[in-house]
């Protein structure tokens, strides 16, 4: 077993035990990036020198006994919409092609305190708007399983980097499935925590009421360890929650006996690829064998989640992205006549097509005369969707379903028809509207060898249940391998 | 398509959003926006009378800061990303 | 003018709150720092930064609402007002539209006819101030300083209840007094800590419908407000008389030219796309919070005037003037608490203080001398350690620099000379040098002694007690 195929927790243990060092691990990963990233393009920025410098410092602290955590010394990749002090942060947009933040996102700071080594910034859909990592201004990221396919998105660079062993784990952000879906396409574990669990300070906002930062990891144990490290109440984020149950690694128990799991019938209906459906149902049977009680049920309002989501997300995005104006930071057009022309040219040249599409839509639904009919209506539907989940969780400990209707599409296939692309988010989006935690766990591959993910959705604050079920499933799969 | 987006609407939204679209982009934007709005109109099927619009999922309230000064002089950092600056300030096209 | 017109005026008053830090970040609000030195990622719209509400802002806003008879909104929210401008770093201003903190209030003003009228307050909301734009002639560009960006404001929106410039001024004076009494702001128009936008329309007298209104900005003194109202009234009537339409628009008043001009351009759609700010959580005003703020409310002017009448033997007129400024009332009360006689304190305030305020164009809120020093000065005169003209001289220095009068009198050697011998010597000298006046006095011209007293004071360099001089002269003559 080479050093790069260790999990994060395994590597940290090896470093603690003196079998490896953080510097060794960093060098090995940097070599791997050197080898693979020209083709895959997981990274927008690789900070070679910085990573080695951090590795040395962290190693010293580990040796002195100052750092003892389960992630100390482990190199990671950070999605490029998380601000990192002194390190280029682009959101995969031309408009931030030269932005070097003077502060670091709280979630990243938490990892640094735990002894993390930041390798660089991963590619993504521009401003996290997309499901394929093809809208990046810095080129597409390719799926390591098959480079003709997309890695998913928007945290595609993070997911691909984890599976390609170009990092030990990565941070992503999830506004409508942007962690879970690429995790599914790339065959890694990805989790979106309950809204408010991880501080959003330093996360460049897309849809503020929907955005959450979360881990992309090689297995469930790593996922729990990373989530435990990044979850914190932050006085700088008014929407951050005070939680006392963030000892997520304590949930790594192989036991789902008596757990009630519901599968929404609507999640298995039209549009779902047969191979994906088979893999997900097979996974549910594994959990059943382990003692869970699985049944299908009707979760209402499934088809309303996407229109509600795109209204709310676009509205918030149109406002959140107003600050990119070519005055304080980022791209400014070269020639202009007067202020408003400068704004328009800078923004039109700086933003990509999909971003402009959503800004236009968002500005429209908030504009005078349409606010009630579109925006407020969407917020009302959101309330109904939340209620539908509340009812489901009164009966079930968690909901099980696919992450996405298909496996990773071929490059270039999705962007042609935006609405079709948006439909691909059908199983992930409602989770963000209702602020719920959701995890994507690999559950097989299709006939082309592309990974399939199963999604577990919990009630608010029930990450531990999800981790327990995911961990139980993962162990069962490793033992019997009966789901491939 | 039920929602027909006019040139005026695209022009108007462009003013609001400070985006300037080329002729071709404009045509595409009209189509895209019309289709998206058709899709969003689906929400109209739901009766939401009496349902409060939900901005925040959790009833978190009253998150305050104390009135205590925490800033230092970080002007140099602030201006480090400025496209154009002068005399410690951001330079912009004349506004008056 | 062939017809009779009525002017209908409503005000939007922005008041900068006296907090130490900004509304959504911990940056200092202190005035006069170098450009952009009081900033952070939050108040400069850096990507990924998030706002957190300053509790003091909420408390001040509620206190002003209570003092202006508003209903306090128990469940309030912040909204984003979206518009692009370089002084607005996020290109949205965090304000309140849908659920402002205070609603349905009003204050009473005295009308010219001596009656009382209520000006309704539609709402009071909290919001952030914008940065400052400075025009650079040299480069023909503008420069942005974000020190003011995020400074907390309350915007007090009146009902269209005012009918004249006089009523507008009376309303503003009333608001200013209430807010100064609360300590929520110093409310200085010149310095921009109180700003008024005037919404004005005209209609034929007796009409029930409102005319089309305009909004006038950039009014930074009471005088400018009066002139702008007169100017806009005339402009609108002229339009109507000549058969034209008044256009609803925002206009900027140029006080130097005495003219206003329309501010709007094609690029300002004035469609602010307000929506609840997802980065901020709602404010729930509990009974306890409200009770606490209510308990902390100060004694307002009317109660103060009543109490003064009962407690202090000073004229009603003095009470009127003193309570017109919270600062002056505080000076008065503190000086009295330090043991000074109320009438004597009042005399200083009514006399020399008002005179110097007028002469040096100083507002009551900007008076610099401390009550301790005023009490000391009164003590010095009471003890006849200095005479009244020296006291006035010392007071003027106190007025400017808040010097300690005891120390100052000592240092400058201004103490009255009580040395009997020195005084006798001076009087003898004056008698010897002014035989004519002496003869006049002796001849029965009582008035002649005044001249001799003056001459003696001159010889004593002013440091004598005029009473003692008078006595000594009479004795020696
Ligand atoms: Mg306002
Ligand atoms: Zn600040």
Short mmCIF file of C-alpha atoms in Angstrom, two decimals, chain C residues 59-422:
data_model
loop_
_atom_site.label_atom_id
_atom_site.label_comp_id
_atom_site.label_asym_id
_atom_site.label_seq_id
_atom_site.Cartn_x
_atom_site.Cartn_y
_atom_site.Cartn_z
CA UNK C 59 -31.47 49.33 21.68
CA UNK C 60 -31.04 52.88 20.45
CA UNK C 61 -33.59 52.34 17.69
CA UNK C 62 -36.12 50.99 20.17
CA UNK C 63 -35.40 53.84 22.59
CA UNK C 64 -36.06 56.42 19.86
CA UNK C 65 -39.21 54.54 18.89
CA UNK C 66 -40.51 54.58 22.45
CA UNK C 67 -39.72 58.27 22.81
CA UNK C 68 -41.63 59.06 19.62
CA UNK C 69 -44.68 57.03 20.62
CA UNK C 70 -44.11 54.26 18.10
CA UNK C 71 -45.26 50.66 18.27
CA UNK C 72 -42.20 48.49 18.61
CA UNK C 73 -42.20 45.60 16.13
CA UNK C 74 -41.75 42.48 18.19
CA UNK C 75 -40.54 40.42 15.25
CA UNK C 76 -38.34 42.52 13.01
CA UNK C 77 -36.11 41.61 10.08
CA UNK C 78 -33.42 43.09 7.89
CA UNK C 79 -33.76 43.31 4.14
CA UNK C 80 -31.32 43.95 1.36
CA UNK C 81 -31.83 47.01 -0.80
CA UNK C 82 -30.02 46.32 -4.05
CA UNK C 83 -28.42 49.10 -6.08
CA UNK C 84 -25.01 49.65 -7.56
CA UNK C 85 -22.92 52.55 -6.38
CA UNK C 86 -19.26 52.71 -5.42
CA UNK C 87 -19.92 53.95 -1.87
CA UNK C 88 -22.03 50.83 -1.29
CA UNK C 89 -19.41 48.05 -1.20
CA UNK C 90 -21.77 45.08 -1.39
CA UNK C 91 -23.93 46.92 -3.91
CA UNK C 92 -26.78 46.29 -1.54
CA UNK C 93 -27.55 48.20 1.59
CA UNK C 94 -28.78 46.24 4.58
CA UNK C 95 -31.92 48.06 5.68
CA UNK C 96 -35.45 47.24 6.78
CA UNK C 97 -38.46 47.34 4.50
CA UNK C 98 -40.96 44.66 5.39
CA UNK C 99 -40.69 44.57 9.17
CA UNK C 100 -39.07 47.79 10.42
CA UNK C 101 -38.35 48.03 14.13
CA UNK C 102 -40.80 50.88 14.90
CA UNK C 103 -44.09 51.94 13.36
CA UNK C 104 -47.06 54.26 13.86
CA UNK C 105 -45.61 56.95 16.08
CA UNK C 106 -45.69 60.69 16.19
CA UNK C 107 -44.40 63.78 17.93
CA UNK C 108 -46.07 67.02 18.86
CA UNK C 109 -44.83 70.31 17.51
CA UNK C 110 -45.89 73.84 18.26
CA UNK C 111 -47.38 75.64 15.30
CA UNK C 112 -46.75 79.28 14.44
CA UNK C 113 -50.20 80.15 15.70
CA UNK C 114 -49.18 78.78 19.07
CA UNK C 115 -51.21 75.60 18.77
CA UNK C 116 -50.03 72.01 18.98
CA UNK C 117 -49.94 69.62 16.06
CA UNK C 118 -48.93 66.00 15.79
CA UNK C 119 -46.57 64.95 13.03
CA UNK C 120 -47.05 61.25 12.44
CA UNK C 121 -44.12 58.88 12.17
CA UNK C 122 -44.78 56.17 9.64
CA UNK C 123 -41.82 54.03 10.66
CA UNK C 124 -38.28 53.98 11.97
CA UNK C 125 -35.86 51.48 10.51
CA UNK C 126 -32.26 50.51 11.09
CA UNK C 127 -29.76 50.51 8.26
CA UNK C 128 -26.12 50.92 7.36
CA UNK C 129 -24.52 54.12 6.11
CA UNK C 130 -22.55 54.25 2.86
CA UNK C 131 -18.90 55.12 2.42
CA UNK C 132 -17.62 58.49 1.30
CA UNK C 133 -16.88 59.51 -2.27
CA UNK C 134 -14.29 62.18 -2.86
CA UNK C 135 -13.83 63.81 -6.19
CA UNK C 136 -10.28 63.93 -7.44
CA UNK C 137 -9.95 66.88 -9.84
CA UNK C 138 -6.42 65.96 -10.79
CA UNK C 139 -7.24 62.51 -12.13
CA UNK C 140 -10.85 63.31 -12.98
CA UNK C 141 -12.05 60.32 -11.01
CA UNK C 142 -13.67 59.60 -7.67
CA UNK C 143 -12.07 57.98 -4.66
CA UNK C 144 -13.84 55.77 -2.15
CA UNK C 145 -13.27 55.74 1.59
CA UNK C 146 -15.21 53.03 3.46
CA UNK C 147 -14.68 54.37 7.00
CA UNK C 148 -18.32 55.47 7.10
CA UNK C 149 -19.55 52.34 5.40
CA UNK C 150 -21.59 50.38 7.93
CA UNK C 151 -21.97 53.21 10.42
CA UNK C 152 -25.39 52.63 12.00
CA UNK C 153 -28.30 54.81 10.99
CA UNK C 154 -31.91 54.98 11.87
CA UNK C 155 -34.20 56.37 9.24
CA UNK C 156 -37.26 58.11 10.63
CA UNK C 157 -39.99 58.34 8.02
CA UNK C 158 -42.71 60.84 8.81
CA UNK C 159 -46.23 60.95 7.48
CA UNK C 160 -46.89 63.77 4.97
CA UNK C 161 -48.21 65.90 7.83
CA UNK C 162 -46.22 69.11 7.50
CA UNK C 163 -47.43 72.14 5.59
CA UNK C 164 -44.61 74.68 5.85
CA UNK C 165 -40.90 75.07 6.30
CA UNK C 166 -41.58 76.28 9.85
CA UNK C 167 -43.34 73.04 10.69
CA UNK C 168 -40.52 71.06 9.16
CA UNK C 169 -37.96 72.88 11.28
CA UNK C 170 -40.09 72.49 14.41
CA UNK C 171 -40.40 68.77 13.73
CA UNK C 172 -36.66 68.39 13.16
CA UNK C 173 -35.87 70.38 16.32
CA UNK C 174 -38.21 68.13 18.24
CA UNK C 175 -36.65 64.94 16.90
CA UNK C 176 -33.20 66.27 17.55
CA UNK C 177 -34.05 67.15 21.11
CA UNK C 178 -35.53 63.72 21.82
CA UNK C 179 -32.61 61.88 20.29
CA UNK C 180 -30.03 64.06 22.00
CA UNK C 181 -31.79 63.53 25.31
CA UNK C 182 -31.54 59.79 24.67
CA UNK C 183 -27.85 60.09 23.88
CA UNK C 184 -28.58 58.06 20.75
CA UNK C 185 -26.93 60.61 18.47
CA UNK C 186 -25.52 64.12 18.54
CA UNK C 187 -27.77 64.99 15.58
CA UNK C 188 -25.55 67.55 13.87
CA UNK C 189 -26.86 68.55 10.48
CA UNK C 190 -23.63 70.21 9.41
CA UNK C 191 -21.56 67.15 10.18
CA UNK C 192 -24.10 64.84 8.64
CA UNK C 193 -25.05 62.92 11.76
CA UNK C 194 -28.59 64.08 11.07
CA UNK C 195 -29.75 64.32 7.46
CA UNK C 196 -33.16 65.14 6.16
CA UNK C 197 -34.63 64.30 2.77
CA UNK C 198 -37.72 66.33 1.99
CA UNK C 199 -40.68 64.81 0.14
CA UNK C 200 -42.78 67.64 -1.15
CA UNK C 201 -45.87 68.06 -3.26
CA UNK C 202 -48.30 70.90 -3.78
CA UNK C 203 -52.03 70.82 -4.35
CA UNK C 204 -54.80 73.32 -4.63
CA UNK C 205 -55.96 74.40 -1.23
CA UNK C 206 -58.83 72.20 -0.15
CA UNK C 207 -58.02 69.35 -2.53
CA UNK C 208 -58.15 65.90 -0.96
CA UNK C 209 -55.74 64.14 -3.32
CA UNK C 210 -52.01 64.58 -2.99
CA UNK C 211 -50.06 66.03 -5.87
CA UNK C 212 -47.03 64.34 -7.43
CA UNK C 213 -44.13 64.55 -5.00
CA UNK C 214 -40.42 64.96 -5.42
CA UNK C 215 -37.69 63.96 -3.02
CA UNK C 216 -35.02 66.53 -2.22
CA UNK C 217 -31.63 65.43 -0.95
CA UNK C 218 -28.44 67.07 0.25
CA UNK C 219 -29.92 69.41 2.83
CA UNK C 220 -27.39 70.05 5.52
CA UNK C 221 -28.67 72.97 7.54
CA UNK C 222 -32.00 74.29 8.70
CA UNK C 223 -31.47 77.26 6.43
CA UNK C 224 -30.87 75.03 3.43
CA UNK C 225 -34.02 73.10 4.26
CA UNK C 226 -36.10 76.28 4.40
CA UNK C 227 -34.66 77.56 1.15
CA UNK C 228 -35.08 74.22 -0.59
CA UNK C 229 -38.70 73.98 0.48
CA UNK C 230 -39.44 77.49 -0.76
CA UNK C 231 -37.61 76.78 -4.02
CA UNK C 232 -39.30 73.46 -4.69
CA UNK C 233 -42.72 74.80 -3.81
CA UNK C 234 -42.25 77.59 -6.30
CA UNK C 235 -40.90 75.26 -8.97
CA UNK C 236 -43.85 72.87 -8.67
CA UNK C 237 -46.44 75.66 -8.64
CA UNK C 238 -44.80 77.21 -11.72
CA UNK C 239 -45.03 73.86 -13.51
CA UNK C 240 -48.66 73.43 -12.61
CA UNK C 241 -49.56 77.01 -13.49
CA UNK C 242 -47.94 76.65 -16.88
CA UNK C 243 -49.88 73.46 -17.51
CA UNK C 244 -46.94 71.11 -17.10
CA UNK C 245 -46.58 68.00 -14.96
CA UNK C 246 -44.53 67.53 -11.85
CA UNK C 247 -42.35 64.45 -12.33
CA UNK C 248 -41.83 62.08 -9.43
CA UNK C 249 -38.08 62.12 -9.01
CA UNK C 250 -35.19 62.61 -6.66
CA UNK C 251 -33.60 66.04 -6.80
CA UNK C 252 -30.40 67.35 -5.34
CA UNK C 253 -30.43 70.75 -3.69
CA UNK C 254 -27.52 73.04 -4.49
CA UNK C 255 -27.64 75.52 -1.65
CA UNK C 256 -24.99 77.80 -3.10
CA UNK C 257 -27.00 78.27 -6.29
CA UNK C 258 -30.35 78.07 -4.58
CA UNK C 259 -31.49 75.50 -7.14
CA UNK C 260 -32.23 71.83 -7.32
CA UNK C 261 -31.65 69.44 -10.17
CA UNK C 262 -32.87 65.94 -10.98
CA UNK C 263 -30.48 63.16 -9.94
CA UNK C 264 -31.89 60.27 -11.88
CA UNK C 265 -30.28 58.73 -14.87
CA UNK C 266 -31.37 55.91 -17.16
CA UNK C 267 -29.03 53.59 -15.30
CA UNK C 268 -30.82 54.05 -11.97
CA UNK C 269 -33.92 51.95 -12.35
CA UNK C 270 -34.97 52.59 -8.73
CA UNK C 271 -36.11 49.02 -8.44
CA UNK C 272 -34.34 47.94 -5.29
CA UNK C 273 -35.38 44.30 -5.31
CA UNK C 274 -35.73 44.21 -1.55
CA UNK C 275 -35.72 40.76 0.03
CA UNK C 276 -34.99 39.47 3.54
CA UNK C 277 -31.24 39.26 4.14
CA UNK C 278 -30.49 35.54 4.48
CA UNK C 279 -27.27 36.31 6.36
CA UNK C 280 -29.08 37.90 9.30
CA UNK C 281 -31.57 36.29 11.63
CA UNK C 282 -34.78 37.96 12.83
CA UNK C 283 -34.92 40.14 15.91
CA UNK C 284 -37.45 39.14 18.54
CA UNK C 285 -38.08 41.97 21.01
CA UNK C 286 -39.09 40.35 24.26
CA UNK C 287 -41.14 41.97 27.02
CA UNK C 288 -38.02 42.01 29.19
CA UNK C 289 -35.91 43.73 26.56
CA UNK C 290 -38.59 46.33 26.08
CA UNK C 291 -39.03 46.85 29.82
CA UNK C 292 -35.28 47.27 30.29
CA UNK C 293 -35.02 49.87 27.57
CA UNK C 294 -38.10 51.65 28.87
CA UNK C 295 -36.58 51.75 32.36
CA UNK C 296 -33.43 53.32 31.00
CA UNK C 297 -35.28 56.12 29.17
CA UNK C 298 -34.10 59.50 30.42
CA UNK C 299 -36.25 62.31 31.76
CA UNK C 300 -37.41 64.14 28.62
CA UNK C 301 -37.77 67.88 28.29
CA UNK C 302 -41.35 68.35 29.45
CA UNK C 303 -40.76 66.43 32.66
CA UNK C 304 -37.51 68.20 33.17
CA UNK C 305 -39.13 71.61 32.79
CA UNK C 306 -41.80 70.66 35.29
CA UNK C 307 -39.22 69.47 37.77
CA UNK C 308 -37.03 72.54 37.36
CA UNK C 309 -40.02 74.72 38.14
CA UNK C 310 -40.56 72.84 41.36
CA UNK C 311 -36.95 72.45 42.40
CA UNK C 312 -35.11 75.56 41.31
CA UNK C 313 -35.88 79.20 41.84
CA UNK C 314 -35.04 80.33 38.34
CA UNK C 315 -37.19 82.13 35.80
CA UNK C 316 -39.39 80.11 33.42
CA UNK C 317 -37.55 81.65 30.53
CA UNK C 318 -34.26 80.28 31.81
CA UNK C 319 -35.81 76.85 32.19
CA UNK C 320 -37.05 77.03 28.64
CA UNK C 321 -33.62 77.83 27.26
CA UNK C 322 -31.62 75.48 29.46
CA UNK C 323 -33.76 72.44 28.69
CA UNK C 324 -33.62 73.11 24.97
CA UNK C 325 -30.35 71.27 24.98
CA UNK C 326 -29.65 68.07 26.85
CA UNK C 327 -26.04 69.10 27.20
CA UNK C 328 -26.90 72.46 28.74
CA UNK C 329 -29.42 70.87 31.07
CA UNK C 330 -26.78 68.38 32.16
CA UNK C 331 -24.31 71.24 32.74
CA UNK C 332 -26.86 73.05 34.81
CA UNK C 333 -27.85 70.04 36.91
CA UNK C 334 -24.30 68.90 37.49
CA UNK C 335 -23.18 72.37 38.53
CA UNK C 336 -26.07 72.61 40.97
CA UNK C 337 -25.31 69.12 42.27
CA UNK C 338 -21.77 70.31 42.94
CA UNK C 339 -23.19 72.90 45.29
CA UNK C 340 -23.57 76.02 43.16
CA UNK C 341 -26.59 78.22 43.59
CA UNK C 342 -29.08 77.47 40.76
CA UNK C 343 -29.71 81.11 39.97
CA UNK C 344 -26.02 81.85 39.67
CA UNK C 345 -25.46 78.88 37.34
CA UNK C 346 -28.44 79.91 35.30
CA UNK C 347 -27.14 83.47 35.08
CA UNK C 348 -23.88 82.26 33.60
CA UNK C 349 -25.71 80.11 31.10
CA UNK C 350 -28.24 82.75 30.12
CA UNK C 351 -25.72 85.57 30.02
CA UNK C 352 -22.16 84.96 28.98
CA UNK C 353 -22.75 81.46 27.61
CA UNK C 354 -25.49 82.46 25.20
CA UNK C 355 -23.59 85.58 24.21
CA UNK C 356 -20.45 83.67 23.37
CA UNK C 357 -22.41 80.87 21.62
CA UNK C 358 -23.89 83.45 19.32
CA UNK C 359 -20.65 85.32 18.82
CA UNK C 360 -18.58 82.21 18.14
CA UNK C 361 -21.34 80.20 16.42
CA UNK C 362 -21.19 77.33 18.86
CA UNK C 363 -24.09 74.94 19.37
CA UNK C 364 -25.23 74.09 22.88
CA UNK C 365 -24.23 70.46 22.37
CA UNK C 366 -20.67 71.58 21.67
CA UNK C 367 -20.13 73.60 24.84
CA UNK C 368 -16.77 72.59 26.16
CA UNK C 369 -16.50 73.94 29.68
CA UNK C 370 -17.15 71.50 32.48
CA UNK C 371 -19.64 71.98 35.32
CA UNK C 372 -16.76 71.65 37.81
CA UNK C 373 -15.00 74.64 36.30
CA UNK C 374 -18.15 76.70 36.19
CA UNK C 375 -18.71 75.98 39.88
CA UNK C 376 -15.14 76.99 40.66
CA UNK C 377 -15.62 80.24 38.77
CA UNK C 378 -18.76 80.99 40.73
CA UNK C 379 -16.84 80.19 43.89
CA UNK C 380 -14.09 82.65 42.98
CA UNK C 381 -16.57 85.48 42.41
CA UNK C 382 -18.55 84.63 45.53
CA UNK C 383 -15.36 84.80 47.57
CA UNK C 384 -14.58 88.11 45.85
CA UNK C 385 -11.27 86.58 44.80
CA UNK C 386 -11.94 88.04 41.37
CA UNK C 387 -14.24 90.78 40.31
CA UNK C 388 -16.98 90.35 37.76
CA UNK C 389 -15.11 91.71 34.77
CA UNK C 390 -12.17 89.41 35.48
CA UNK C 391 -14.68 86.58 35.89
CA UNK C 392 -16.07 87.27 32.43
CA UNK C 393 -12.59 87.34 31.03
CA UNK C 394 -11.79 83.99 32.64
CA UNK C 395 -15.07 82.53 31.48
CA UNK C 396 -14.28 83.33 27.90
CA UNK C 397 -11.09 81.32 28.15
CA UNK C 398 -13.02 78.52 29.83
CA UNK C 399 -15.55 78.65 27.02
CA UNK C 400 -12.82 78.14 24.48
CA UNK C 401 -10.47 75.77 26.24
CA UNK C 402 -12.18 74.53 29.41
CA UNK C 403 -9.34 75.81 31.59
CA UNK C 404 -9.50 75.39 35.35
CA UNK C 405 -10.41 78.92 36.50
CA UNK C 406 -8.59 78.64 39.84
CA UNK C 407 -5.41 77.60 38.17
CA UNK C 408 -5.82 80.15 35.42
CA UNK C 409 -6.45 83.05 37.82
CA UNK C 410 -3.45 81.96 39.83
CA UNK C 411 -1.15 81.65 36.83
CA UNK C 412 -2.18 84.93 35.27
CA UNK C 413 -2.19 86.74 38.62
CA UNK C 414 -5.77 87.91 38.22
CA UNK C 415 -6.75 87.70 41.88
CA UNK C 416 -8.29 90.80 43.38
CA UNK C 417 -5.78 92.64 45.48
CA UNK C 418 -7.19 92.80 48.98
CA UNK C 419 -4.09 94.44 50.35
CA UNK C 420 -5.44 97.57 52.14
CA UNK C 421 -2.11 99.40 51.79
CA UNK C 422 -1.78 98.85 48.04
#
